[in-house]
Coordinates of C-alpha atoms and ligand atoms in Angstrom, one line a residue:
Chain A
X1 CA 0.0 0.0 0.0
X2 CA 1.5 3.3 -0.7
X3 CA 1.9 5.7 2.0
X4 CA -0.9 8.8 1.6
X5 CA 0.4 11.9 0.6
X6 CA -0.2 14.8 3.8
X7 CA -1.3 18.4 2.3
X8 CA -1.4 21.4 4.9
X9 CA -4.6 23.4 3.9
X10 CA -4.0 26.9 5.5
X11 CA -5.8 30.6 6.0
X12 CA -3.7 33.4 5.9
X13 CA -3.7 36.7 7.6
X14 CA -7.5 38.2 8.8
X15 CA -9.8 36.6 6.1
X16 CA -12.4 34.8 7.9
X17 CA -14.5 33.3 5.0
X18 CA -13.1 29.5 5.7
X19 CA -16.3 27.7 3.7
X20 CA -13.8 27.1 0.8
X21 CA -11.2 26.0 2.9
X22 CA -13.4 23.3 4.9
X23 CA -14.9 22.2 1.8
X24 CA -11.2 21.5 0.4
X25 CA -10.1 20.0 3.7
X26 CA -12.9 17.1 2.9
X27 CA -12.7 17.0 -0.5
X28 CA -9.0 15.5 -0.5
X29 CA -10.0 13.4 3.0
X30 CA -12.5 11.5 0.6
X31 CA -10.2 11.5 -2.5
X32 CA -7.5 9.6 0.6
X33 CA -4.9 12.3 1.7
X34 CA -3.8 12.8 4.9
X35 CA -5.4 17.2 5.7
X36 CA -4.3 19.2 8.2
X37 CA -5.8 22.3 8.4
X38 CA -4.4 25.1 10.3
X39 CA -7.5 27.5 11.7
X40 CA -8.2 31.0 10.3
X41 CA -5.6 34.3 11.0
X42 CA -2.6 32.1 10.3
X43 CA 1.2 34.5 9.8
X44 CA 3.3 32.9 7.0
X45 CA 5.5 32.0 10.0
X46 CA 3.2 29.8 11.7
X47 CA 2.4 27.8 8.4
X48 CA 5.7 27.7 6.9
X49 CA 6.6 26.1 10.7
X50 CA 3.4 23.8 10.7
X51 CA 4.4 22.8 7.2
X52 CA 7.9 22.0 8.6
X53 CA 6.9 19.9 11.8
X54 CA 4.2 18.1 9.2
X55 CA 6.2 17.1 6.9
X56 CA 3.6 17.6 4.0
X57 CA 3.6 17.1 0.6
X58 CA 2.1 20.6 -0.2
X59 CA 0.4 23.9 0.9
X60 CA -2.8 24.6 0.1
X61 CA -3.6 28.3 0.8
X62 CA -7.2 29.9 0.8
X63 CA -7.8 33.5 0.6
X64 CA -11.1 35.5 -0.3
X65 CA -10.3 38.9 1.1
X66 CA -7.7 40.0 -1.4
X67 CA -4.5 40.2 0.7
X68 CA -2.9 37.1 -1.5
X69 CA -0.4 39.1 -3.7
X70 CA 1.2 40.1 -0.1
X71 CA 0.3 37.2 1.9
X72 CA 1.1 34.4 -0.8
X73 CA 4.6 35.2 -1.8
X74 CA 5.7 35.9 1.5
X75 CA 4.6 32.2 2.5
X76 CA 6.4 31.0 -0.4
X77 CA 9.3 33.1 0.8
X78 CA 8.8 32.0 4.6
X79 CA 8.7 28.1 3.7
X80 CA 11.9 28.4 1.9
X81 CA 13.8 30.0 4.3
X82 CA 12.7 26.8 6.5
X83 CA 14.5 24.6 3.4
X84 CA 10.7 23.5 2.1
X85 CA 12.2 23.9 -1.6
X86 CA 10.3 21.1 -2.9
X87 CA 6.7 21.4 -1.7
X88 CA 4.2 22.5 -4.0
X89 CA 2.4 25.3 -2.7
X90 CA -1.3 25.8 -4.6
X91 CA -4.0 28.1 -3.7
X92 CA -7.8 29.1 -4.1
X93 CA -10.6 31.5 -3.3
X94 CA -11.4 35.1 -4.4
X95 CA -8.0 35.5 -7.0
X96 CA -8.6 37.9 -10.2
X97 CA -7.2 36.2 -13.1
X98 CA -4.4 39.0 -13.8
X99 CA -3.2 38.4 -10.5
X100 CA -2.7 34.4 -11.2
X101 CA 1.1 35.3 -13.5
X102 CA 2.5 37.5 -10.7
X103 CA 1.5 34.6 -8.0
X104 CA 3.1 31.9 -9.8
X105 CA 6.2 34.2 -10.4
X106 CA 6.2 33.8 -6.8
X107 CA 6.2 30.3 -6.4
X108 CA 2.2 29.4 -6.3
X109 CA 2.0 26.6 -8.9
X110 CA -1.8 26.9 -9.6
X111 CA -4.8 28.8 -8.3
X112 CA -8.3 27.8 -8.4
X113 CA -11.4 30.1 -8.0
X114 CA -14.9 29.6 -7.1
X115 CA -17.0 26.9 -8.8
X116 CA -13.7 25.0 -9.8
X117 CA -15.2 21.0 -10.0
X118 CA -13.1 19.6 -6.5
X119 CA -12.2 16.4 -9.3
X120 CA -10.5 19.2 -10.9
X121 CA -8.7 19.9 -7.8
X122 CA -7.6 16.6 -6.8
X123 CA -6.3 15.4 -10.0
X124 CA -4.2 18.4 -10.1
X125 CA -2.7 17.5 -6.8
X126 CA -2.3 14.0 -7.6
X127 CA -1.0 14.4 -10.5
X128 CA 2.1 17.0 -9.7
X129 CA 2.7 14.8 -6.1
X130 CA 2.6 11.6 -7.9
X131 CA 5.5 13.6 -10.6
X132 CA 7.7 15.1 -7.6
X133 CA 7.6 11.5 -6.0
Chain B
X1 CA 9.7 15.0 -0.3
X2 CA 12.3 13.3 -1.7
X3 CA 14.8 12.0 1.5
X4 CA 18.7 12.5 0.6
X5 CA 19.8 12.1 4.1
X6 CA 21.4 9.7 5.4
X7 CA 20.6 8.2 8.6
X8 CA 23.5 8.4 11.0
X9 CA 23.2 12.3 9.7
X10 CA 19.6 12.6 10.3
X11 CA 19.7 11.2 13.9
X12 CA 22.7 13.3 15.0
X13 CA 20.5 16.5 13.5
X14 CA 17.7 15.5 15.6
X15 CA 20.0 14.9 18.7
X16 CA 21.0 18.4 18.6
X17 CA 17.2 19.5 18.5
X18 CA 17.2 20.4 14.7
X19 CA 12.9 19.8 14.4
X20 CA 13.4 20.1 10.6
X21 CA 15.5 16.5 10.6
X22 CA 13.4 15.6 13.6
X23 CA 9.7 15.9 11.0
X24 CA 11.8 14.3 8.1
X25 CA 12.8 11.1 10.9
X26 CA 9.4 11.2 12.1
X27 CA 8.2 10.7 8.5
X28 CA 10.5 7.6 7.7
X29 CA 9.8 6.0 11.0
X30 CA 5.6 6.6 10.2
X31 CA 5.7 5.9 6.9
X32 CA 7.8 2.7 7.4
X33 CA 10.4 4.2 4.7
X34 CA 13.7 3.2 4.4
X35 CA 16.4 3.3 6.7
X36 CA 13.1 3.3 9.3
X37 CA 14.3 0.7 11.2
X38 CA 18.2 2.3 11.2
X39 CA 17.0 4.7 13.1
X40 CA 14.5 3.3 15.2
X41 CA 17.6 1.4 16.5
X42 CA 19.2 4.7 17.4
X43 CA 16.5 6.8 18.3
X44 CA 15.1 3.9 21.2
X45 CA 18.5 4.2 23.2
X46 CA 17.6 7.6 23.9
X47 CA 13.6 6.6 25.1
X48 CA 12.6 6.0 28.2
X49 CA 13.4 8.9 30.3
X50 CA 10.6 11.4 30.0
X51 CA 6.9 11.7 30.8
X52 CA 4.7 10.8 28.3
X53 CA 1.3 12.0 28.9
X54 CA -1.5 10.5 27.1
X55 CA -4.7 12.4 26.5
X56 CA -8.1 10.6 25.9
X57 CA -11.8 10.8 26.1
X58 CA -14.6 11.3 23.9
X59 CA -14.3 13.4 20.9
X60 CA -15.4 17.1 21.5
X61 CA -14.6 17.4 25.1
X62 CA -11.7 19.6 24.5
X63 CA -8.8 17.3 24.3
X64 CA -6.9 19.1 21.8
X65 CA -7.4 22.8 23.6
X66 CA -6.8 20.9 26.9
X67 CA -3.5 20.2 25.0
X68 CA -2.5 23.3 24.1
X69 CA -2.8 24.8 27.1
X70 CA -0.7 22.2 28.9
X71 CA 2.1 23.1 26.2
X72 CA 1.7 26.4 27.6
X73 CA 2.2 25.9 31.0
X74 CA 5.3 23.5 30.2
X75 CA 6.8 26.5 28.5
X76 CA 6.0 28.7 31.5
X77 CA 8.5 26.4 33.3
X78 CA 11.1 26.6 30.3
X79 CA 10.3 22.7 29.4
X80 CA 10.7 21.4 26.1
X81 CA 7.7 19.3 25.1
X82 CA 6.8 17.1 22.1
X83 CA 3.1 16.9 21.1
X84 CA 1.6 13.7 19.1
X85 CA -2.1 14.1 17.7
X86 CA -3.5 10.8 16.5
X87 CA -6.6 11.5 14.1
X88 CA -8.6 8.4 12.4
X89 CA -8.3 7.4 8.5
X90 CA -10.9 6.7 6.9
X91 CA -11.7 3.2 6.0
X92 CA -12.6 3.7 2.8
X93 CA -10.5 6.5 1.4
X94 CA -7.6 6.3 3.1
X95 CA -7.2 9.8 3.7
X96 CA -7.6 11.5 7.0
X97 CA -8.7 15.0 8.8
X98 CA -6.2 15.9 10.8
X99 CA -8.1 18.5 13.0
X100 CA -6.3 18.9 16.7
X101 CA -3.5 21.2 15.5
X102 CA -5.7 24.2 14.8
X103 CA -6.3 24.3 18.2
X104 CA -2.7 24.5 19.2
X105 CA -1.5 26.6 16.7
X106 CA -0.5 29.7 18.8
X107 CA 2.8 27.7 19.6
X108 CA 3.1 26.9 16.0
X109 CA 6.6 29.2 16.1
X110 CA 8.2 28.5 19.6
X111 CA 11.5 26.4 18.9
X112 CA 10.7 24.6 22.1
X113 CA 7.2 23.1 20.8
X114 CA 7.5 20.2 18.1
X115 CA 3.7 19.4 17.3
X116 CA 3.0 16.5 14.7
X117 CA -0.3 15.1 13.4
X118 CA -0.5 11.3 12.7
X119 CA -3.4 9.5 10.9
X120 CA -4.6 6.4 12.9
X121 CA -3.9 4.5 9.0
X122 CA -6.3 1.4 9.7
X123 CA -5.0 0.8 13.7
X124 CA -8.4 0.5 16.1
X125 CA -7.7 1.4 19.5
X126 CA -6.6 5.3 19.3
X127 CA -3.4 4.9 18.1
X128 CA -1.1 4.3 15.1
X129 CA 0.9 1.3 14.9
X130 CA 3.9 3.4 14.2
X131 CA 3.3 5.4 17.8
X132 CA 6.4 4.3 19.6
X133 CA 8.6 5.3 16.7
X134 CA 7.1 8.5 16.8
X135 CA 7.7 9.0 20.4
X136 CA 11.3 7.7 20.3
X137 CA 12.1 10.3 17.9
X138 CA 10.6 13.2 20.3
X139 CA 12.8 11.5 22.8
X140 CA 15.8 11.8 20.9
X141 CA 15.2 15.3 19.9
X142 CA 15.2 16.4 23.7
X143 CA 11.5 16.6 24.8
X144 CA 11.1 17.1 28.6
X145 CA 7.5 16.4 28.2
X146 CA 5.3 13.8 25.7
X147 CA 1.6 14.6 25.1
X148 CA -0.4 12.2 23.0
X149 CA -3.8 12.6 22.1
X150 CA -5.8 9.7 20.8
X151 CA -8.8 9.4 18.8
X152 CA -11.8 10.2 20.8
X153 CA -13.7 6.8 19.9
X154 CA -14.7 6.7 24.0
X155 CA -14.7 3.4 25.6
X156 CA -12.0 1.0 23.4
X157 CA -9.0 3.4 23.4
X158 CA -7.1 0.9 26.4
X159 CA -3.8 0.9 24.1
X160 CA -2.6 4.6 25.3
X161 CA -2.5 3.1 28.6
X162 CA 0.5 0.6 27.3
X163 CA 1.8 3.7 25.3
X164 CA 1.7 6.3 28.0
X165 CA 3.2 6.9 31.7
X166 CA 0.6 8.8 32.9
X167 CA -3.2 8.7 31.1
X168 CA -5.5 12.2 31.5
X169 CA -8.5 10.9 30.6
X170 CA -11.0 14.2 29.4
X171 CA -14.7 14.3 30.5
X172 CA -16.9 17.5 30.4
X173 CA -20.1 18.4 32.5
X174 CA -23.1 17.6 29.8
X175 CA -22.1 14.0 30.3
X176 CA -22.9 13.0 33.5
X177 CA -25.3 10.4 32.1
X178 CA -22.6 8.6 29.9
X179 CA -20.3 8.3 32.9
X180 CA -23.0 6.4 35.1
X181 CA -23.1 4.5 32.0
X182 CA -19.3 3.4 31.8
X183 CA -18.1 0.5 33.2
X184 CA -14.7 -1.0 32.1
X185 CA -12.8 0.1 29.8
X186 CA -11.8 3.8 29.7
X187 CA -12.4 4.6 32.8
X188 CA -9.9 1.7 34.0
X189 CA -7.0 3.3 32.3
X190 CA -6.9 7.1 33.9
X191 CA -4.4 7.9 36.1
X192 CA -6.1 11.2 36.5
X193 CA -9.9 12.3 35.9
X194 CA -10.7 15.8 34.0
X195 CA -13.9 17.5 33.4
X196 CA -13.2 20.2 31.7
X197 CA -15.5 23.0 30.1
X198 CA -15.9 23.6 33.7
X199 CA -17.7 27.2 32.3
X200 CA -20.3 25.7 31.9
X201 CA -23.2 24.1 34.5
X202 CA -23.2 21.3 36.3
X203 CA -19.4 20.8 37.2
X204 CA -20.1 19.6 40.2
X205 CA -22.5 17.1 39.3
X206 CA -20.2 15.7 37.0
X207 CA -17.7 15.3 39.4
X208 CA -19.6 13.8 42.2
X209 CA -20.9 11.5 39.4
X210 CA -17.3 10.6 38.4
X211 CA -16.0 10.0 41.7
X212 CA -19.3 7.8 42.3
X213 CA -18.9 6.2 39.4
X214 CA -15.1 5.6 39.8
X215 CA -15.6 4.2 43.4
X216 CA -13.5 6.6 44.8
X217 CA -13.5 7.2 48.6
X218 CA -12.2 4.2 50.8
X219 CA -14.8 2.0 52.4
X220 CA -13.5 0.0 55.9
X221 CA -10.9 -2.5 55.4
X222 CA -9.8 -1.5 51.9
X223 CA -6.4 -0.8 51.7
X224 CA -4.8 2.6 50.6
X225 CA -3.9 2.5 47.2
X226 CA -0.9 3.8 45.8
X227 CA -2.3 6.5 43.7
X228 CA -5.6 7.1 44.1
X229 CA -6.9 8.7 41.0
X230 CA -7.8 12.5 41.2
X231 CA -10.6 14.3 39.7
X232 CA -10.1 18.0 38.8
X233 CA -12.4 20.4 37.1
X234 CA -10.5 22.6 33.9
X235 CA -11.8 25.0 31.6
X236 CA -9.3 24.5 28.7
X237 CA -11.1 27.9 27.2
X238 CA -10.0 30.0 30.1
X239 CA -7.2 28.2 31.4
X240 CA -8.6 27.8 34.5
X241 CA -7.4 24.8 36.5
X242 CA -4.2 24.0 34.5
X243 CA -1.8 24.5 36.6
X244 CA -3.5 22.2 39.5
X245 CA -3.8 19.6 36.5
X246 CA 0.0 20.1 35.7
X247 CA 0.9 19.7 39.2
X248 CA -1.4 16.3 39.1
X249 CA 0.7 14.9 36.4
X250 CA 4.0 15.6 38.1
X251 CA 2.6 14.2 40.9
X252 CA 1.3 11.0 39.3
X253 CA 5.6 11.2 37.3
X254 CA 7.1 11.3 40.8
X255 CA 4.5 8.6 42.5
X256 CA 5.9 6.6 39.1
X257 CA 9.7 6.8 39.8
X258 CA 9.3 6.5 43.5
X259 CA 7.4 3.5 43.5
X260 CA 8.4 1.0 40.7
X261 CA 5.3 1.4 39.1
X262 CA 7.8 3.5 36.3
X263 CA 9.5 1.0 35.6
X264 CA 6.6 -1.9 35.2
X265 CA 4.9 0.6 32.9
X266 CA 8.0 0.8 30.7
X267 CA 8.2 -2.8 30.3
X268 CA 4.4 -3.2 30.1
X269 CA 5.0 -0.2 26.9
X270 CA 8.0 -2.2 25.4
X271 CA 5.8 -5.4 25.2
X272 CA 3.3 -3.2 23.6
X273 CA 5.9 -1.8 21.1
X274 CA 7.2 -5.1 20.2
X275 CA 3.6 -6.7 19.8
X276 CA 3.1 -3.8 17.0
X277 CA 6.5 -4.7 15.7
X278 CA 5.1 -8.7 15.3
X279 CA 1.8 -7.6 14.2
X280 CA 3.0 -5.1 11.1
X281 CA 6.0 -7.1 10.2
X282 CA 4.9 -10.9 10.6
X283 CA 1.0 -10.9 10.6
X284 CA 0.4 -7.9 7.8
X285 CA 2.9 -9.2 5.7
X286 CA 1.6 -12.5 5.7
X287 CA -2.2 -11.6 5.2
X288 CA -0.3 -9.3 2.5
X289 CA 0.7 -12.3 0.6
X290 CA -2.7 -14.1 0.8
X291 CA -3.5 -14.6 -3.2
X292 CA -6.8 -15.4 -5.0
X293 CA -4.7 -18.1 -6.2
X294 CA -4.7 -19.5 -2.6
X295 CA -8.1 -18.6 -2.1
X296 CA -9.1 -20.9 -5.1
X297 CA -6.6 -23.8 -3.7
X298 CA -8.7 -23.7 -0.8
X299 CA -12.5 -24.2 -2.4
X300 CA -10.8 -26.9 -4.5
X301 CA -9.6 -28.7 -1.5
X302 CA -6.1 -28.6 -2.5
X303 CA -5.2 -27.4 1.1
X304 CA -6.4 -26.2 4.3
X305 CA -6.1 -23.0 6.0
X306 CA -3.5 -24.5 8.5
X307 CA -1.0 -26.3 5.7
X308 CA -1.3 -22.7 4.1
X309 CA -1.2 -20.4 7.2
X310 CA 1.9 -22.0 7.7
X311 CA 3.4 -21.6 3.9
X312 CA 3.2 -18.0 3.9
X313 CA 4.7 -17.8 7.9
X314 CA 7.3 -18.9 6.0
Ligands
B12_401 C1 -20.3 33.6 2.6 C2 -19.6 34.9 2.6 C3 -19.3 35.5 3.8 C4 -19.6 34.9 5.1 C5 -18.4 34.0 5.5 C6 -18.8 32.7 6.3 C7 -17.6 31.8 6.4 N1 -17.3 31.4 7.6 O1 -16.9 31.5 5.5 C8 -19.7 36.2 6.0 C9 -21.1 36.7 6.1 C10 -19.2 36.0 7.5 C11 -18.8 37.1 5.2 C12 -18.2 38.2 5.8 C13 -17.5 39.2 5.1 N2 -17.3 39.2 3.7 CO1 -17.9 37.7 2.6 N3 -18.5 36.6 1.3 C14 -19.2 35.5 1.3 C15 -19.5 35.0 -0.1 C16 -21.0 35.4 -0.4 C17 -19.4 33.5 -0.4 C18 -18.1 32.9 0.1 C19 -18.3 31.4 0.2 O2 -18.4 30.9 1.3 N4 -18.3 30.7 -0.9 C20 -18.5 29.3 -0.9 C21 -17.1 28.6 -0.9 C22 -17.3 27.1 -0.9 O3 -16.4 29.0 -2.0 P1 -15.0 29.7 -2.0 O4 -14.6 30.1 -0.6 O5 -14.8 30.6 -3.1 O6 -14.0 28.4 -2.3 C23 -14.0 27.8 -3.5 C24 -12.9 28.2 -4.4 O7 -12.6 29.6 -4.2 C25 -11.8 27.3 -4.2 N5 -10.9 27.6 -3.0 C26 -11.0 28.3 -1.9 N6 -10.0 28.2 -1.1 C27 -9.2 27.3 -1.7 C28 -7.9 26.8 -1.3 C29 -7.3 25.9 -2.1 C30 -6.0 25.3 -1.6 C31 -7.8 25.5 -3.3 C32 -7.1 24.5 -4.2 C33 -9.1 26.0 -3.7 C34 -9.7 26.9 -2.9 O8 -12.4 26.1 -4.0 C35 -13.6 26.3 -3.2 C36 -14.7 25.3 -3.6 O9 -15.0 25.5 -5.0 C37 -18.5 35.8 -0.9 C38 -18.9 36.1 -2.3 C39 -18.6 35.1 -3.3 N7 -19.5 34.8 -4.2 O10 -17.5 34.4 -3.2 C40 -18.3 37.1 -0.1 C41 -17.0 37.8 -0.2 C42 -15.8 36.8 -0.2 N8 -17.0 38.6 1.1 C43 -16.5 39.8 1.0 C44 -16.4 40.7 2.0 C45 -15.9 42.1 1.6 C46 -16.7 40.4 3.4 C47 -16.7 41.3 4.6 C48 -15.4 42.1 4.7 C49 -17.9 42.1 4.6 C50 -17.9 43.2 5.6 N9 -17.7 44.4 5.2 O11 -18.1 42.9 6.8 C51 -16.7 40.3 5.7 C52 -15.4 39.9 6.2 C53 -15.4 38.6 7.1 C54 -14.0 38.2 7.6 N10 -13.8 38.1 8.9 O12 -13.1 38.0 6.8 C55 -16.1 40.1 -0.5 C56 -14.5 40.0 -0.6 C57 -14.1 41.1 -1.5 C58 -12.7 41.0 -2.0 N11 -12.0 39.9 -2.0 O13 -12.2 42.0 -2.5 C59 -16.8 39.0 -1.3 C60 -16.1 38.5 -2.5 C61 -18.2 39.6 -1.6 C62 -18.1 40.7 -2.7 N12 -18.3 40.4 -3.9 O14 -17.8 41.8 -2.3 N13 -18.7 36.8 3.9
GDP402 N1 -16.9 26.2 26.9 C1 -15.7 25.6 26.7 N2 -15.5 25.1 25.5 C2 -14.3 24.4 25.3 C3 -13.4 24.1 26.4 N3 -12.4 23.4 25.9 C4 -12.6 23.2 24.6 N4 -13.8 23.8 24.2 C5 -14.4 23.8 22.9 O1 -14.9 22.5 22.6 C6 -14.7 22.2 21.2 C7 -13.9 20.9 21.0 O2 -12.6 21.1 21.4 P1 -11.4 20.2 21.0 O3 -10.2 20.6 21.8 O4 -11.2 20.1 19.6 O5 -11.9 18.8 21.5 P2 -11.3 17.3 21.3 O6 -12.2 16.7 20.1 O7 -11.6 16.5 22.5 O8 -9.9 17.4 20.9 C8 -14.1 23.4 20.6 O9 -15.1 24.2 20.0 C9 -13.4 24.1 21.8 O10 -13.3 25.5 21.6 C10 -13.7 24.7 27.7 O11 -13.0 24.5 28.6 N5 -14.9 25.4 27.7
MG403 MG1 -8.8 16.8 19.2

C-alpha cells in the first residue's frame, strides 16, 4: 500500500471566510490524503513552521479577502527560508485572473477560484505529487 | 519529499534538537520508509526517560485545547515538550482529517514546541501502529514532556494506557449520564480524571458523578492505594485549573519513579511496542501475501487454512 500523501490546507492573515477551505479539507480526505488544516488568521511563520513539523507534501492556501499578492509570496518566501524547496504550494478562493502570472512568479504553482469541480482539484494535486515522487 | 539524508546524519541533526530533521525522521519511522528501522535502533537508546502523557476521552470534550494549554504551561517552566495528535483514517479513502493542530497553533513558532499530526492508517484502538517510533524520535530530539492525544472513539482506546506513563482521561459536565453508563474500559485506564469546560453548568455534578462512578473514597478494610486517581475540574477555554492539572501529572511522574510502578509501565510499553513490531511485520505481511490463487486452492480442497497459514509464515 503506498503511503498517503499529507497536504497542509491553511488561512492566511485576517480573512475569515473558511467555507472554501473546509470544503477542500474534505474534498482530499475522501479522495485519501492525509489534511491538516491550520484555523483561520494564520502569519506565514506559523504555516511555513506547521508545514515544517508536518512534513507535507504541499500547501494549500485559501484566501477571499484580497491580501494574496502580499500574503502568498511571502509564504512561499517564509517556507523556503525553512529549506521546504520542494513542496508545492497551490492556492484558491477570491483571486482575479491577472493576478494568477504574478503569484506563480512567486512560487504558487496553480490557483483555483470559485465553482472549480473539486475532481479538478484533486487530480491536479495527484497528478504534480505523484510527478515530484 | 524526496529523503537524501542519510541516517547516521539525520539522527545526529535530531540529537542536537534540529525539528526540521526531527519531521523528516518522524516521517521515515511513520511511513515505514527506508532506513526506518536504522533509526528506530538509534533513536530507542535515547527513550525511556521522559513523561509521556497521554490524552483521551470522547471526541469534542476539549482534548486538543486541553493540550494546548498544557504546552503552555510546560513553557511557562522553560520545558521542552513534544506533542503527538493521533486523528482516524478513513476506511474507505484512506485519507484523514487531521483537526487537533488548529487548536494548538498559537505555539506553531516557539522552537521549544514540536507538534506532529499522525493518521490512525487502519489501527483501532486510538493509536497508530507506528506510535512508539514516533515517540522515540521526540525523545531523541530532547523533549522534557510527551503529550499524545488519541482518537476520541470513547470506551475501546485501552492501548494509550500501554503507550503512556501517565493517562488524562477528558470528560466534560453535559455528560454526566454517559459516565453512570461506563463500566470498564476507559475509565480503567486514567491515572487522573478531567472534566473540563468547567464554564459551563453542572461541574459539580459531574464530578460527584465521576467520583461515584469511579468508586472513589475508601470504604473499611480497603487498603490505601498507591495512587488514588484525582478528579479536577479545567476549563481549557480560560485556562482555569491548569496549573492544579500540571501539578497532578507531576505528581502522578514522581509517584511513578518512586514506586516502581515506572519501571513496570516501561516494560508493560515495550511489550506493547514489540507486539506492534510482530503484528505489522509478521501478521500484515503474511495476510499481504494471501493470493486469489490461494483462495481458489482452498475451495478446491487442495489445502487447508493450516498447511497454508503455515506456507506463507514462511
Ligand atoms: C459567505 C460569505 C461571507 C460569510 C463567510 C462565512 C464563512 N465562515 O466562510 C460572512 C457573512 C461571514 C462574510 C463576511 C465578510 N465578507 Co464575505 N462573502 C461570502 C460570499 C458570499 C461567499 C463565500 C463562500 O463561502 N463561498 C463558498 C465557498 C465554498 O467558495 P470559496 O470560498 O470561493 O471556495 C471555492 C474556491 O474559491 C476554491 N478555493 C477556496 N480556497 C481554496 C484553497 C485551495 C488550496 C484550493 C485549491 C481552492 C480553494 O475552492 C472552493 C470550492 O469550490 C462571498 C462572495 C462570493 N460569491 O464568493 C463574499 C465575499 C468573499 N465577502 C466579501 C467581504 C468584503 C466580506 C466582509 C469584509 C464584509 C464586511 N464588510 O463585513 C466580511 C469579512 C469577514 C472576515 N472576517 O473576513 C467580499 C470580498 C471582496 C474582495 N475579495 O475584495 C466577497 C467576494 C463579496 C463581494 N463580492 O464583495 N462573507
Ligand atoms: N466552553 C468551553 N469550550 C471548550 C473548552 N475546551 C474546549 N472547548 C471547545 O470544545 C470544542 C472541541 O474542542 P477540542 O479541543 O477540539 O476537543 P477534542 O475533540 O476533545 O480534541 C471546541 O469548540 C473548543 O473550543 C472549555 O473549557 N470550555
Ligand atoms: Mg482533538
Amino acid at each position: 500500500m503506498d503511503k498517503p500523501l499529507r497536504v497542509l490546507i491553511a488561512k492566511p492573515g485576517l480573512d475569515g471566510h473558511d467555507r472554501g477551505a473546509k470544503v477542500i479539507v474534505r474534498a482530499l480526505r475522501d479522495a485519501g490524503f492525509e489534511v491538516i488544516y491550520t484555523g483561520i488568521r494564520q502569519t506565514p511563520e506559523m504555516i511555513a513552521a506547521a508545514a515544517m513539523q508536518e512534513d507535507v507534501d504541499a500547501v494549500g492556501l485559501s484566501l477571499l479577502s484580497g491580501a494574496h499578492l502580499t500574503l502568498f509570496p511571502a509564504i512561499c518566501k517564509e517556507l523556503k527560508k525553512k529549506g521546504l524547496k520542494d513542496v508545492l504550494v497551490f492556492g484558491g478562493g477570491i483571486i482575479p485572473d491577472e493576478d494568477v502570472k504574478p503569484l506563480q512568479k512567486a512560487g504558487v504553482d496553480a490557483v483555483f477560484g470559485p465553482g472549480t469541480p473539486l475532481q479538478t482539484i484533486v487530480d491536479y494535486l495527484k497528478g504534480k505529487l505523484a510527478v515530484a515522487r | 519529499m524526496p529523503a537524501k539524508t542519510n541516517p547516521s546524519d539525520l539522527v545526529r541533526r535530531v540529537r542536537k534538537g534540529e525539528h526540521a530533521a526531527a519531521s523528516r525522521a518522524l516521517s521515515i519511522v511513520v511511513d515505514d520508509g527506508k532506513d526506518s528501522e536504522a533509526l528506530a535502533k538509534e533513536f530507542f537508546k535515547a527513550s525511556g526517560s521522559v513523561q509521556k502523557i497521554g490524552v483521551s476521552g470522547p471526541p469534542g470534550v476539549g482534548k486538543s485545547t486541553l493540550t494546548g494549554r498544557l504546552v503552555g504551561h510546560f513553557r511557562s517552566k522553560k520545558l521542552k515538550v513534544g506533542v503527538l495528535m493521533v486523528d482516524p483514517s478513513s476506511s474507505i479513502s484512506g485519507g484523514a482529517f487531521l483537526g487537533d493542530r488548529l487548536r494548538i497553533m498559537e505555539h506553531a513558532t516557539d522552537p521549544g514546541v514540536f507538534i506532529r499530526s499522525l493518521a490512525s492508517r487502519g489501527m483501532i484502538g486510538g493509536l497508530t501502529y507506528a506510535i512508539f517510533g514516533a515517540i522515540h524520535v521526540l525523545e531523541s530530539l530532547g523533549c522534557d514532556k510527551i503529550l499524545i492525544e488519541t482518537v476520541g472513539t470513547g470506551q475501546d482506546e485501552v492501548e494509550i494506557a500501554s503507550v503512556a506513563d501517565t493517562v488524562l482521561y477528558v470528560t466534560t459536565p453535559s455528560m454526566g449520564d454517559e459516565i453512570q453508563a461506563m463500566k470498564a474500559g476507559a475509565m480503567e485506564i486514567g491515572d487522573l480524571f478531567v472534566v473540563n469546560k468547567a464554564d459551563l453548568a453542572g461541574k459539580d455534578k459531574a464530578i460527584a458523578d465521576l467520583k461515584a462512578a469511579l468508586g472513589l473514597g475508601h470504604s473499611a478494610g480497603q487498603a490505601v492505594k498507591a495512587w488514588e486517581p484525582p478528579v479536577l475540574a479545567t476549563s481549557a477555554k480560560d485556562g482555569d485549573g491548569v496549573p492544579e492539572l500540571a501539578a497532578g501529572l507531576e505528581g502522578h511522574w514522581d509517584h511513578l519513579k518512586k514506586s516502581g510502578e515506572g519501571r513496570a509501565r516501561l516494560k508493560r510499553q515495550h511489550a506493547t511496542e514489540l507486539q506492534f513490531w510482530i503484528q505489522r511485520r509478521v501478521i500484515k505481511s503474511a495476510l499481504e501475501r494471501v493470493t486469489d490463487k490461494n483462495l481458489e486452492e482452498l475451495v478446491a480442497r487442495k489445502t487447508d487454512p493450516a498447511s497454508l497459514g503455515r506456507r506463507l509464515l514462511k
